[in-house]
PDB file of C-alpha atoms and ligand atoms in Angstrom:
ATOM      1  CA  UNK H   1     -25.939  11.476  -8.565  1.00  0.00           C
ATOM      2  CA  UNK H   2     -25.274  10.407  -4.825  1.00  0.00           C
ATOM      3  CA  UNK H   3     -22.913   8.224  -3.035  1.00  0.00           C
ATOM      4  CA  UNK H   4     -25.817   4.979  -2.124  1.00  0.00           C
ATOM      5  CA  UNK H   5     -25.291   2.822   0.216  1.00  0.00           C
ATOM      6  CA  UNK H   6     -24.216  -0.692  -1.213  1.00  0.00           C
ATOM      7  CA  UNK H   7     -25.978  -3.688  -0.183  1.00  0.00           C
ATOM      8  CA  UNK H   8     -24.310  -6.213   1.657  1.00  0.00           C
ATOM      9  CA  UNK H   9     -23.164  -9.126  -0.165  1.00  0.00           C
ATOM     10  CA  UNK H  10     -24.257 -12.169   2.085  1.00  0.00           C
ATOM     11  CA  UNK H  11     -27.330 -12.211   4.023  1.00  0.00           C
ATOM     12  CA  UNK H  12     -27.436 -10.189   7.645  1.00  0.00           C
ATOM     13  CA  UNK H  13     -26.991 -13.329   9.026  1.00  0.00           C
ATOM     14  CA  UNK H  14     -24.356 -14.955   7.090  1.00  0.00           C
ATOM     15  CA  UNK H  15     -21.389 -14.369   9.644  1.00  0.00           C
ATOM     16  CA  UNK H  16     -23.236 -15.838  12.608  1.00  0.00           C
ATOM     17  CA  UNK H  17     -21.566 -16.761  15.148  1.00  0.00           C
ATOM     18  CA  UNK H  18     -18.673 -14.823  14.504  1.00  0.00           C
ATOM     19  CA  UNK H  19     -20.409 -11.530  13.509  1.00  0.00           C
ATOM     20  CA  UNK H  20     -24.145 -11.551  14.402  1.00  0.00           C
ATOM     21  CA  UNK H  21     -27.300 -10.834  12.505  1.00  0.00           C
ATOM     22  CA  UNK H  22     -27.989  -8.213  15.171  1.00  0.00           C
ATOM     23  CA  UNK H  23     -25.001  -6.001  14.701  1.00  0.00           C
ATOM     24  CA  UNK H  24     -24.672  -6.513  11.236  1.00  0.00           C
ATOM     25  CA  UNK H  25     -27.893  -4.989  10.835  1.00  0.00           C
ATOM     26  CA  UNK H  26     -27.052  -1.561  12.822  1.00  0.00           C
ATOM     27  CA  UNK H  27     -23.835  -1.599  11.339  1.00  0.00           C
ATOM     28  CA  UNK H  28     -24.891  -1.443   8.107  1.00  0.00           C
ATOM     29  CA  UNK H  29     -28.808   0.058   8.103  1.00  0.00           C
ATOM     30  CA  UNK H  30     -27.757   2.410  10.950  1.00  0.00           C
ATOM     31  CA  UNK H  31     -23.770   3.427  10.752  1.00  0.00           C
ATOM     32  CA  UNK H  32     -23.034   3.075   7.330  1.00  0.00           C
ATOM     33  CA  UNK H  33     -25.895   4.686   6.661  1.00  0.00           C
ATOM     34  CA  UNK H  34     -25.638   7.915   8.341  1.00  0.00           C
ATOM     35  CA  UNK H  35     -21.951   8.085   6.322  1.00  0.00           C
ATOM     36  CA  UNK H  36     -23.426   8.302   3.881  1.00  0.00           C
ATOM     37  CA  UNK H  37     -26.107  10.704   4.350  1.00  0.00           C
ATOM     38  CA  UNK H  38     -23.569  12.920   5.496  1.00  0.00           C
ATOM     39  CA  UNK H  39     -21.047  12.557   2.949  1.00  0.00           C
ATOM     40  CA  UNK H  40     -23.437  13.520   0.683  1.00  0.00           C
ATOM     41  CA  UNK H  41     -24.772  16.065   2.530  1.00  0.00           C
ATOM     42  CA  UNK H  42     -21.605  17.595   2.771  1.00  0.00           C
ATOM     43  CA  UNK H  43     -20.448  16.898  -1.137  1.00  0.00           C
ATOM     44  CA  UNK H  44     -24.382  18.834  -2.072  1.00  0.00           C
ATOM     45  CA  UNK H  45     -22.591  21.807  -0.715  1.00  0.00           C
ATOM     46  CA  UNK H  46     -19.385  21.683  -3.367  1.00  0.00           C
ATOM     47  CA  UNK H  47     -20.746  20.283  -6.465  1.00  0.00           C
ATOM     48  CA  UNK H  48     -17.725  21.342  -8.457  1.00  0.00           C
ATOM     49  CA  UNK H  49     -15.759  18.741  -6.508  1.00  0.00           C
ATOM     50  CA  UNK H  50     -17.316  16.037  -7.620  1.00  0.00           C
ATOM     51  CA  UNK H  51     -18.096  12.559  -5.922  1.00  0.00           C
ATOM     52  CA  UNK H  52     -14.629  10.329  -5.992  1.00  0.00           C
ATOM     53  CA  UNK H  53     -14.038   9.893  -2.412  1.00  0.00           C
ATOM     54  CA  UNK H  54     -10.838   7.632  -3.355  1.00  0.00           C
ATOM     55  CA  UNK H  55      -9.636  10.485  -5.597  1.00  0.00           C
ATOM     56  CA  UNK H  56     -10.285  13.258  -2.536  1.00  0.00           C
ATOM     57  CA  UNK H  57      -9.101  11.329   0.309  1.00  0.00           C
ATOM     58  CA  UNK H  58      -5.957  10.902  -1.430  1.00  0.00           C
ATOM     59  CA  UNK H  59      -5.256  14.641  -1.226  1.00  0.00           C
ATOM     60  CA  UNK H  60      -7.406  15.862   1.699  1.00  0.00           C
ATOM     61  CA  UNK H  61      -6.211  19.194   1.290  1.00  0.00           C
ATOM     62  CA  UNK H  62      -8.071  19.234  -1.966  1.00  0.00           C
ATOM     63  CA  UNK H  63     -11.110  19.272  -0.039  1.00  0.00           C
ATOM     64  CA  UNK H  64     -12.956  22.724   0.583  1.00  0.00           C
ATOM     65  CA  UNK H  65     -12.233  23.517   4.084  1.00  0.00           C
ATOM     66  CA  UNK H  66     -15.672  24.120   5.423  1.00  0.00           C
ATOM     67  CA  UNK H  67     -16.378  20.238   3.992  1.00  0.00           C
ATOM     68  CA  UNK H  68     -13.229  19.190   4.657  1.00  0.00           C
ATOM     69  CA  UNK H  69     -13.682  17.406   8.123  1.00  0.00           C
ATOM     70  CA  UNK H  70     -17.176  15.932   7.145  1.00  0.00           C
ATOM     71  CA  UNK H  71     -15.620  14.442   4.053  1.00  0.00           C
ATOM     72  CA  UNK H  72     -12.964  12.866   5.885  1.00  0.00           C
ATOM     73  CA  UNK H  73     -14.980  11.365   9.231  1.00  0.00           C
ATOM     74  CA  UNK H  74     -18.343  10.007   6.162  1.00  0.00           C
ATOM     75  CA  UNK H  75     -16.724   9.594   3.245  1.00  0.00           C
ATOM     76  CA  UNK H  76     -14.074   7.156   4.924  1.00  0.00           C
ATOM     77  CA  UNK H  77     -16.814   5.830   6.598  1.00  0.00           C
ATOM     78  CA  UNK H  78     -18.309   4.843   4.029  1.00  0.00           C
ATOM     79  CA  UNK H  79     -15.341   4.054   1.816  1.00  0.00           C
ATOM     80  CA  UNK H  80     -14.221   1.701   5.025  1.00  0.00           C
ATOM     81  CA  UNK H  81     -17.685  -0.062   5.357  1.00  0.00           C
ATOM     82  CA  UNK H  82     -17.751  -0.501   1.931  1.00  0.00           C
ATOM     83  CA  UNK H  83     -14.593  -2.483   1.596  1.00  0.00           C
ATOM     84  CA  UNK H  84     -15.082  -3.790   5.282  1.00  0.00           C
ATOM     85  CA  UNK H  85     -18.740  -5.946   3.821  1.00  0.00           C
ATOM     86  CA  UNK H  86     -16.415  -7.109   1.205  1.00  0.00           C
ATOM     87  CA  UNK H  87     -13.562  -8.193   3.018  1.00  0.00           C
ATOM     88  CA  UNK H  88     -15.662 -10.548   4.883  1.00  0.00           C
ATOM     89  CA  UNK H  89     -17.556 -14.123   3.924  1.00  0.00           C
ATOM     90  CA  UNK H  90     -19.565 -17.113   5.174  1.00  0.00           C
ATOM     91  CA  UNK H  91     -17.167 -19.105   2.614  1.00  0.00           C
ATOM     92  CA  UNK H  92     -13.889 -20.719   3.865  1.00  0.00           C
ATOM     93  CA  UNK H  93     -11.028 -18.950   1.771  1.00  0.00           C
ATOM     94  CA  UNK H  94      -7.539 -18.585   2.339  1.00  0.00           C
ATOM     95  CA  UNK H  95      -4.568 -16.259   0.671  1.00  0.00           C
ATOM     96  CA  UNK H  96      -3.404 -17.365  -2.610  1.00  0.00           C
ATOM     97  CA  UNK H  97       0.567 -18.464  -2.615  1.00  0.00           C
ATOM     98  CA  UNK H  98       2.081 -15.459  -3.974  1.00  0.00           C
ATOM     99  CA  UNK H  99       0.219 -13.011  -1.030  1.00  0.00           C
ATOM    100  CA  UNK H 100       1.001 -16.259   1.589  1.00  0.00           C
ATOM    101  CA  UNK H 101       4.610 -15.798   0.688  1.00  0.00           C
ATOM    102  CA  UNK H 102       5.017 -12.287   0.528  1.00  0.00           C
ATOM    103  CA  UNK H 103       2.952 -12.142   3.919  1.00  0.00           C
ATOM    104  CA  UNK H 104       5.875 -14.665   5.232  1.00  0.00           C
ATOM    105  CA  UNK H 105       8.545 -12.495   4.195  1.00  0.00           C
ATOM    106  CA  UNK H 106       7.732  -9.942   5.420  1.00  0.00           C
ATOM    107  CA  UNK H 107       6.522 -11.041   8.808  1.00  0.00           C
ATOM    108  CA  UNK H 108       7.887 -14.013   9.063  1.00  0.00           C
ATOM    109  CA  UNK H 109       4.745 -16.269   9.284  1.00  0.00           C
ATOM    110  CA  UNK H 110       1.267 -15.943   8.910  1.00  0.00           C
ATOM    111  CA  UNK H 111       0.887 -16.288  12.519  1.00  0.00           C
ATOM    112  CA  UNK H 112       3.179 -12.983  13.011  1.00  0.00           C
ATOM    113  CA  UNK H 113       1.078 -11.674  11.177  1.00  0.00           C
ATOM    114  CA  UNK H 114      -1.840 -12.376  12.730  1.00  0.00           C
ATOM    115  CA  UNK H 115      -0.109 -11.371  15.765  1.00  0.00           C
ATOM    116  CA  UNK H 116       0.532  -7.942  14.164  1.00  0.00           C
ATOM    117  CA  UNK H 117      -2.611  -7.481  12.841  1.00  0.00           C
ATOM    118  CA  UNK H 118      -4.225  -8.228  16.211  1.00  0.00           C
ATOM    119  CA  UNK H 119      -2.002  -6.246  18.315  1.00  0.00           C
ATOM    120  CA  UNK H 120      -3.081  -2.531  15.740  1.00  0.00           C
ATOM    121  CA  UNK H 121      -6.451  -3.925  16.113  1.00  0.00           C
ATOM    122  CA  UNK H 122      -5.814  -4.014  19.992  1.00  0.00           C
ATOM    123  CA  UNK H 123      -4.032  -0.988  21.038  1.00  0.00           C
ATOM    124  CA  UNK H 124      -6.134   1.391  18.611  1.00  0.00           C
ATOM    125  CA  UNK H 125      -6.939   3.563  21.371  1.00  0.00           C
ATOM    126  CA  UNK H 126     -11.016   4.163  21.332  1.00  0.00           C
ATOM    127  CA  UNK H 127     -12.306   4.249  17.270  1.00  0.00           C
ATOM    128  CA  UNK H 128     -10.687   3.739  14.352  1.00  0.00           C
ATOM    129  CA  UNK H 129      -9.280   0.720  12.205  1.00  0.00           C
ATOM    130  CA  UNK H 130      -6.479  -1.838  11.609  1.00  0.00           C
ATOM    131  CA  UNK H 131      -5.406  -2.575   8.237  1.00  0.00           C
ATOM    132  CA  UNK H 132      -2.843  -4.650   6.168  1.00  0.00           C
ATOM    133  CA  UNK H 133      -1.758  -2.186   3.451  1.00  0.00           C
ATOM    134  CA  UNK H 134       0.413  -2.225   0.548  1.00  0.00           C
ATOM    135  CA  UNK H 135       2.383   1.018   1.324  1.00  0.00           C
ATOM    136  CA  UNK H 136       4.198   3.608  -1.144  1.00  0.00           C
ATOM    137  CA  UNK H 137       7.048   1.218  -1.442  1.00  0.00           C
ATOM    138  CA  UNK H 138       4.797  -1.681  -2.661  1.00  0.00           C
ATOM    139  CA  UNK H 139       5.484  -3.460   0.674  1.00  0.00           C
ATOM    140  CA  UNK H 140       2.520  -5.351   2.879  1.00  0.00           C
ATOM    141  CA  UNK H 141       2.532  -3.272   6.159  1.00  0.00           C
ATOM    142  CA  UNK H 142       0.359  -3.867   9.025  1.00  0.00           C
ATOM    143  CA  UNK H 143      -1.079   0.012  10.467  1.00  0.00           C
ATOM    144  CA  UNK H 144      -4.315   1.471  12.368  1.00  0.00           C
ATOM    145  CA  UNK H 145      -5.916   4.609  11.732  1.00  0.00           C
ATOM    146  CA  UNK H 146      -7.969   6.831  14.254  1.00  0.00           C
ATOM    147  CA  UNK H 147     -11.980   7.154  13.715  1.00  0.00           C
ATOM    148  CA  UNK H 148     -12.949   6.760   9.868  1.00  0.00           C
ATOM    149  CA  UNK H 149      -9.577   8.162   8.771  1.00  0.00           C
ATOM    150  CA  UNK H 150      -8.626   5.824   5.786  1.00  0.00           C
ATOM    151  CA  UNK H 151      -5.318   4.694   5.006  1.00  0.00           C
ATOM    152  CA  UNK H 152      -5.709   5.933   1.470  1.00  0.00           C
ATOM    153  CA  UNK H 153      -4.716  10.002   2.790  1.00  0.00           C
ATOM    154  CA  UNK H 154      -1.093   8.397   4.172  1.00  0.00           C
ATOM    155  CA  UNK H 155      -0.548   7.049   0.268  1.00  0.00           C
ATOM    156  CA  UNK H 156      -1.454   3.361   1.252  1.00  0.00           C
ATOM    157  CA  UNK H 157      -3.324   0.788  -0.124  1.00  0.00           C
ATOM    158  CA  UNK H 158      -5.703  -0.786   2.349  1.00  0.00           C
ATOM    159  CA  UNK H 159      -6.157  -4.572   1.327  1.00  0.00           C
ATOM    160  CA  UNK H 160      -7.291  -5.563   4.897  1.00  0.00           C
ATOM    161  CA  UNK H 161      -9.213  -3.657   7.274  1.00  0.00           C
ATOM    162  CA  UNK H 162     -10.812  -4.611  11.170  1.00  0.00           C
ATOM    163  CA  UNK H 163     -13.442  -1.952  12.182  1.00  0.00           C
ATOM    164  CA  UNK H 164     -12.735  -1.795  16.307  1.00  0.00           C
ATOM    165  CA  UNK H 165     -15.109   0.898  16.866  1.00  0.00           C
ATOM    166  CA  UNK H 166     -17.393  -0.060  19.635  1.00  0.00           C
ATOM    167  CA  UNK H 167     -20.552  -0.181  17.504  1.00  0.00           C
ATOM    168  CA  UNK H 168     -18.531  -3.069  15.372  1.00  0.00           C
ATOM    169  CA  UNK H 169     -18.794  -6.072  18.028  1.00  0.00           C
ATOM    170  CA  UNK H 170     -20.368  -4.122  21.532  1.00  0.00           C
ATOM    171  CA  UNK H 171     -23.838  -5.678  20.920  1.00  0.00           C
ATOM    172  CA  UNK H 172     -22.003  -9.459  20.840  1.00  0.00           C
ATOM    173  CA  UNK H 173     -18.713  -8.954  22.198  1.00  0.00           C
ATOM    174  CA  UNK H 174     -19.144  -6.090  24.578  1.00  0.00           C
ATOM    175  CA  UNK H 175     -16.172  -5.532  26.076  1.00  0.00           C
ATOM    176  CA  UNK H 176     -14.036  -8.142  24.451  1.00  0.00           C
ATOM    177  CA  UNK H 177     -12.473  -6.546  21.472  1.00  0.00           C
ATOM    178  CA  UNK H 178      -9.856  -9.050  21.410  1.00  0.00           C
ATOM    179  CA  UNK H 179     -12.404 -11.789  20.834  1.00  0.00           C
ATOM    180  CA  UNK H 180     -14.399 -10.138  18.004  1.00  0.00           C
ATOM    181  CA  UNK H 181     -10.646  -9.503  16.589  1.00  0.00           C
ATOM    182  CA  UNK H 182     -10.067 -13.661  16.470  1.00  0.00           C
ATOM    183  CA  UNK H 183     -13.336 -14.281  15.761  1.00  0.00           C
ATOM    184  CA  UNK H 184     -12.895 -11.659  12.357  1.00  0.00           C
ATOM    185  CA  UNK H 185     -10.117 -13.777  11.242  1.00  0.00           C
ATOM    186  CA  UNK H 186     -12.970 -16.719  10.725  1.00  0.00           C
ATOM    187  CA  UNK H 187     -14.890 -14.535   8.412  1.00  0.00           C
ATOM    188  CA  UNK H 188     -12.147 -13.022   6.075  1.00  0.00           C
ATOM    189  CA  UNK H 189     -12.377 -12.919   2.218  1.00  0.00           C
ATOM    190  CA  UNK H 190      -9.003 -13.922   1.539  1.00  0.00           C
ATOM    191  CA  UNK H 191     -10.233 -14.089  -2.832  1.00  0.00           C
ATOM    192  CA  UNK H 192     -11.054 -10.115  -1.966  1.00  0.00           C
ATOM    193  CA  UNK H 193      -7.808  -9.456  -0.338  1.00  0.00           C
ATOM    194  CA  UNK H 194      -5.729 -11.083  -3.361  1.00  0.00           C
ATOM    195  CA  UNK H 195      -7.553  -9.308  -5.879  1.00  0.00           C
ATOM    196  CA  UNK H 196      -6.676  -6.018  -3.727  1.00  0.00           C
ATOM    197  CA  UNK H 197      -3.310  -7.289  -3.405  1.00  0.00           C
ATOM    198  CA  UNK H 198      -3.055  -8.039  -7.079  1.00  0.00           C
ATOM    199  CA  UNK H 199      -4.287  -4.678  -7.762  1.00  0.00           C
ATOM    200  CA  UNK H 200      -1.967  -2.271  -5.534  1.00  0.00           C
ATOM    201  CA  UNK H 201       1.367  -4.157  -6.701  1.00  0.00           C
TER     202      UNK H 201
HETATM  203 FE1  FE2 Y 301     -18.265   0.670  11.688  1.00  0.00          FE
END
């Protein structure tokens, strides 16, 4: 057995205009590829480990050290893209009551949230992520991690995630990460996110 890269689950060019057929294609082909290539390449060399990235994120230290690093820069790769394709859709969908009222208690209206979400998504400084997760205390928090670092080794749930790495929106957006950011809230699963939601609580 191997970790294989999942197809995507729209067409390349589904997301147009928001994410283009272009980018889609190196992100996934390309990036997402080589994570997993590399995880694997890495998880050939500790067999007795086994293959649940979910399981061995959540305890990094579990990892062998000389695989350790690899495992955590491709196997959150690819656990990130993985979720990322899933998180996104051509179809118009929108949170289900109980995740739009939690989301307004706790930020105090979708469009704080938004705000939130944007401004982790902005300030991640270089690579990395934002993400709405459902932290240890079963709360929705908004957080970024650094490179492919997955909120999963802090103990949190990721039910939202924005990949701001350059190679995410530099062939459409160049510059502008703050308009692939708005353009990314066009495209989100919201039926994904629920069942996540439903899921960590
Ligand atoms: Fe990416």
């Amino acid at each position: 057995m191997a970790i294989i890269l999942p197809d995507l689950p729209y067409a390349y060019d589904a997301l147009e205009p928001y994410i283009d057929e272009e980018t889609m294609h190196l992100h996934h082909d390309k990036h997402h590829n080589t994570y997993v290539t590399n995880v694997n390449t890495a998880l050939e060399k500790h067999p007795e480990i086994g293959e649940d990235l979910e399981k061995l994120l959540a305890d990094v230290e579990s990892i062998p050290a000389d695989i350790r690093q690899a495992v955590i820069n491709n196997g959150g790769g690819h656990l990130n893209h993985a979720l990322f394709w899933e998180l996104m859709t051509p179809a118009e969908t929108s949170p289900s009551a109980e995740l739009a009222a939690d989301i307004e208690a706790t930020f105090g209206s979708f469009e704080d949230f938004k705000a939130a979400f944007t401004a982790a998504a902005t300030t991640r400084f270089g690579s990395g992520w934002a993400w709405l997760v459902v932290n240890k205390e079963g709360k929705l928090e908004v957080t970024s991690t650094a490179n492919q670092d997955t909120p999963i080794s802090e103990g949190k749930t990721p039910i939202l995630g924005l990949d701001v790495w350059e190679h995410a929106y530099y062939v459409k957006y160049r510059n502008l990460r703050p308009n692939y950011i708005q353009a990314f809230f066009s495209v989100i699963n919201w039926k994904k996110v629920d069942e996540l939601y439903a899921a960590a609580k």
